[in-house]
Coordinates of C-alpha atoms in Angstrom, one line a residue:
X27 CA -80.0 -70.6 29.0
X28 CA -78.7 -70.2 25.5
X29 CA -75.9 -72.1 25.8
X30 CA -78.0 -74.6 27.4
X31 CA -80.5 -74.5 24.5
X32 CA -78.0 -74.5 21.8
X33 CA -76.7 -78.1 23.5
X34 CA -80.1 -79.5 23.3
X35 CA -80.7 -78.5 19.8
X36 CA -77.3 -80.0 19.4
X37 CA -78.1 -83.1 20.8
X38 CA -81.5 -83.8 19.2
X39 CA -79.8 -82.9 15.6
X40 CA -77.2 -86.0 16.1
X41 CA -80.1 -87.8 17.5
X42 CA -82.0 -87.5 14.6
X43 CA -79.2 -87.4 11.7
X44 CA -76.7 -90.5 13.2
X45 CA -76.9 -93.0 10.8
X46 CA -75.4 -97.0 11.9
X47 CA -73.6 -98.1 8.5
X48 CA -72.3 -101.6 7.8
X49 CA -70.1 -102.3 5.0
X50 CA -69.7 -105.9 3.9
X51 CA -67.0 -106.4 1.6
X52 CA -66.4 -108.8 -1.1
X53 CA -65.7 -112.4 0.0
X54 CA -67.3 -112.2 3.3
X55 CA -71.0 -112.3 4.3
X56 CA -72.5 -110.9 7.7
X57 CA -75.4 -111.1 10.0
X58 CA -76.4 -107.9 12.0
X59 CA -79.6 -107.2 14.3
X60 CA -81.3 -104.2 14.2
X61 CA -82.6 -102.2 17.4
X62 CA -86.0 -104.1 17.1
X63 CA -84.0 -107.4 17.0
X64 CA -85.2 -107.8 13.7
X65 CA -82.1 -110.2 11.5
X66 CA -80.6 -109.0 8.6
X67 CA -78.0 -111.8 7.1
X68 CA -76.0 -109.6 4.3
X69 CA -74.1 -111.0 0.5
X70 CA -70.9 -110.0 0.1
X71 CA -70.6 -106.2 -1.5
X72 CA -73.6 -104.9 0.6
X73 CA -74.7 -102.0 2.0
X74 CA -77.0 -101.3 4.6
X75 CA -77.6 -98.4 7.1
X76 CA -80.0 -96.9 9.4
X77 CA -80.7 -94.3 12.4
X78 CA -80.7 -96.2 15.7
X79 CA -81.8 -93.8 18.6
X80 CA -85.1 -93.1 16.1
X81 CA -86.1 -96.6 15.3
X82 CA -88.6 -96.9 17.5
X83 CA -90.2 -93.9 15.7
X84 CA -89.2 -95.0 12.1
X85 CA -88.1 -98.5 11.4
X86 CA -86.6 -97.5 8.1
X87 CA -82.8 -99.1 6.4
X88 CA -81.6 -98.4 3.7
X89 CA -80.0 -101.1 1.5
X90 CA -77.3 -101.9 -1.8
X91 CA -76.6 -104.8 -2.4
X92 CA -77.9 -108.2 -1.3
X93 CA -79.8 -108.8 2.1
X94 CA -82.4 -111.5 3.6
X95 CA -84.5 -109.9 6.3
X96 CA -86.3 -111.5 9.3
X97 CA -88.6 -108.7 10.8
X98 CA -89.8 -108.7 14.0
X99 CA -93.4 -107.8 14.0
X100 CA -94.5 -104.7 15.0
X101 CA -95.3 -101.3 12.8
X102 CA -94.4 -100.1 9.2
X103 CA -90.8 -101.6 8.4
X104 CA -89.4 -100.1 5.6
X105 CA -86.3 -100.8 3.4
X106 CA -85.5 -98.3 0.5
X107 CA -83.0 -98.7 -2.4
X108 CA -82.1 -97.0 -5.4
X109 CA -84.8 -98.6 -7.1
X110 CA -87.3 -99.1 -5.2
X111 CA -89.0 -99.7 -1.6
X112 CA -90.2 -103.0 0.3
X113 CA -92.4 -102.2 3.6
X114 CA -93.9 -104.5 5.5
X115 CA -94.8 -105.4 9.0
X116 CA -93.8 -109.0 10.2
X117 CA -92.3 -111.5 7.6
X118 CA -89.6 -113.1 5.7
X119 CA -88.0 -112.0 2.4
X120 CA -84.6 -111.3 0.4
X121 CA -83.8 -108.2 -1.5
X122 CA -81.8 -108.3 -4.7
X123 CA -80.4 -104.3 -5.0
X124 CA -77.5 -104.2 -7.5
X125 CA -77.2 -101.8 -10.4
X126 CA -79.8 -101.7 -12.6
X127 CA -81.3 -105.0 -11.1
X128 CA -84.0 -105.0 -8.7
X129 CA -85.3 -107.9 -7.3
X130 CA -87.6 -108.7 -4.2
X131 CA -89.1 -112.0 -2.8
X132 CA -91.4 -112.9 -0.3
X133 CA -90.7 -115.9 1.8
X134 CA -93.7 -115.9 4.4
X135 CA -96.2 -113.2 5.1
X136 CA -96.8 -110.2 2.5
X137 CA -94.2 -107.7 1.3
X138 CA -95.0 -104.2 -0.2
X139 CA -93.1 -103.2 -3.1
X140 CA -93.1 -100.0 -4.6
X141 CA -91.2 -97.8 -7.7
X142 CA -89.0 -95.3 -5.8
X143 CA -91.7 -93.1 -7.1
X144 CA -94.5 -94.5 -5.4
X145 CA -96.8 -94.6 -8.5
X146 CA -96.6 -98.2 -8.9
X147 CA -97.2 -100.6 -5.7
X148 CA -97.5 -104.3 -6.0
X149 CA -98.1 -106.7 -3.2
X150 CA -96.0 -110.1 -2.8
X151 CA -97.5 -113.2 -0.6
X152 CA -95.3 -116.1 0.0
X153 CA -93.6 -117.2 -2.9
X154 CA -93.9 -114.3 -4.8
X155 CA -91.5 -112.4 -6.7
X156 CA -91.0 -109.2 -8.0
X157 CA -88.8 -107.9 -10.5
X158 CA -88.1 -104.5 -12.0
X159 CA -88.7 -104.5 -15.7
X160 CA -86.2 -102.4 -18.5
X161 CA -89.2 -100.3 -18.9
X162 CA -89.6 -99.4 -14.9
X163 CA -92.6 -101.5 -14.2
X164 CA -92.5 -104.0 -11.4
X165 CA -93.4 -107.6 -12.6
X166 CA -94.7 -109.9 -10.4
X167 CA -94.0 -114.1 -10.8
X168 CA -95.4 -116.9 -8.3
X169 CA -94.3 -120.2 -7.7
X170 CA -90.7 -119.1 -6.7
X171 CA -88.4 -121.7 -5.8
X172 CA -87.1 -119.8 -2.5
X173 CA -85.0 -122.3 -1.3
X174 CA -82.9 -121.3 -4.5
X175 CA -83.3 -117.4 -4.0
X176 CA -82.0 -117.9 -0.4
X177 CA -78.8 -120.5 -1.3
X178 CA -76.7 -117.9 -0.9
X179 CA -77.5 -117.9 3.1
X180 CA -75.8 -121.6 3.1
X181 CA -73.1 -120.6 0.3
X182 CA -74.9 -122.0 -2.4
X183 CA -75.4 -120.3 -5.5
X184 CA -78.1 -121.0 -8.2
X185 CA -78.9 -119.3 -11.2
X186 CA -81.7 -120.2 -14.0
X187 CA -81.3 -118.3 -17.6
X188 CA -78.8 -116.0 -15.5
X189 CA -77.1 -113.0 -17.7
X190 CA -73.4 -115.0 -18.3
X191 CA -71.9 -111.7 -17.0
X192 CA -74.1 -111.5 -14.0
X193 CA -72.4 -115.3 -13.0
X194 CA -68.9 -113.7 -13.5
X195 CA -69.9 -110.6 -11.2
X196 CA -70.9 -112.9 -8.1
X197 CA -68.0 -115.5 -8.7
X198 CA -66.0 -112.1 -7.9
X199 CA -68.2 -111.0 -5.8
X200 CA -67.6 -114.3 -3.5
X201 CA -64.2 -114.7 -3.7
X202 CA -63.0 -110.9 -3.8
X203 CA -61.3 -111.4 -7.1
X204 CA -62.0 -108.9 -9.8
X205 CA -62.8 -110.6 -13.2
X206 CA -62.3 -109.2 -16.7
X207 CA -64.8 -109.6 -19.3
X208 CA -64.9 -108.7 -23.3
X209 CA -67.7 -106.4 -23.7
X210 CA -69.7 -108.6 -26.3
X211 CA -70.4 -111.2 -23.6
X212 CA -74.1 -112.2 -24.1
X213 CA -74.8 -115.9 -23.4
X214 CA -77.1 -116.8 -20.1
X215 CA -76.1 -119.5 -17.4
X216 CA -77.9 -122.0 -15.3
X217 CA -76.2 -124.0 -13.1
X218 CA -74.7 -124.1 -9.5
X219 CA -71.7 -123.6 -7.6
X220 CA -70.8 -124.1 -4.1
X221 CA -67.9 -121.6 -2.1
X222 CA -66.6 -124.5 -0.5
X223 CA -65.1 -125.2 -3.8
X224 CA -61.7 -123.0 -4.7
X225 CA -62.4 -120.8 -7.3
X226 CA -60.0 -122.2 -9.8
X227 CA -62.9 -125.3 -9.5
X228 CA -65.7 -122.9 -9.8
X229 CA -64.6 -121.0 -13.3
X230 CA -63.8 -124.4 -14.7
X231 CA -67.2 -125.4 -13.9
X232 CA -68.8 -122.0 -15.7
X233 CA -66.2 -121.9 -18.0
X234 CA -66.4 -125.0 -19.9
X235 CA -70.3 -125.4 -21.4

């Protein structure tokens, strides 16, 4: 009998502690489902992970990196990052998770966002964005252009008053290059480049305004 209890204990610990991890390196994207057929298409250098045989009782990933969602409807879907959490039960949106930047857009129905906290909730209908601040708080902006937020599903990448450095870091990013940069770079970017193109193309396109 204790034998057979020690099993079961066993069993329901790797039950409830397996966590499914997917690892998508630089240069490549990749689309996964999750056990509620929900879609997850993930950027290059992402993160996500999650506990399959308890999904049903907690539909909860955890993402770094770059992800759009398509959630099946159904209860409380949760995504947590470092800095911050999205829940929401049915809808379509793209999470931005990447250092210091934290950035999450609704593309049909209404996302949740919260501080990692939980002090500060904000909620996002279609076309909506939110944006961690440099002081922690979440700002929300409407009228988003999400065709542009979601280029990157059809390898197109757009970028509006763009941190110059953060346009280097997704060049990389894409092509699985490393890029050096002096530390003093401060000018913005807004522009447009495609994969298709090589990257010797691409940096000549950044490179010269």
């Amino acid at each position: 009998i204790a034998a057979g209890l020690a099993l079961l204990m066993g069993i329901s610990a790797f039950i409830g502690f397996y966590t499914k991890t997917v690892n998508v390196p630089a240069g490549q994207h990749a689309e996964i489902y999750l056990p509620d057929h929900s879609r997850v298409s993930l950027n290059a250098q992402s993160t996500i992970s999650y506990k399959p045989f308890v999904w049903k009782l907690s539909r909860t990933a955890k993402l770094e990196g770059e992800a759009f969602f398509e959630v099946t409807k159904g209860k409380e879907f949760g995504v947590v990052s470092e800095k911050g959490k999205t829940v929401v039960l049915g809808t379509t949106f793209n999470i931005y998770s990447r250092n210091s930047n934290y950035q999450v857009t609704c593309i049909s129905g209404k996302v949740i966002v919260a501080e990692p906290d939980g002090r500060q909730k904000v909620t996002l209908g279609s076309g909506q964005q939110a944006t961690l601040s440099t002081d922690g708080t979440l700002a929300i902006q409407s009228g988003i252009d999400t065709d542009r937020i979601v280029s990157w599903l059809s390898n197109k990448f757009s970028f509006t008053s763009v941190p110059l450095r953060r346009v280097f870091e997704e060049i990389g990013r894409q092509y699985g290059v490393v890029i050096i940069l002096p530390e003093d770079l401060e000018n913005t970017y807004t522009g447009t480049f495609v994969k298709d193109s090589s990257i010797e193309n691409v940096l000549n396109l950044v490179c010269r305004p």
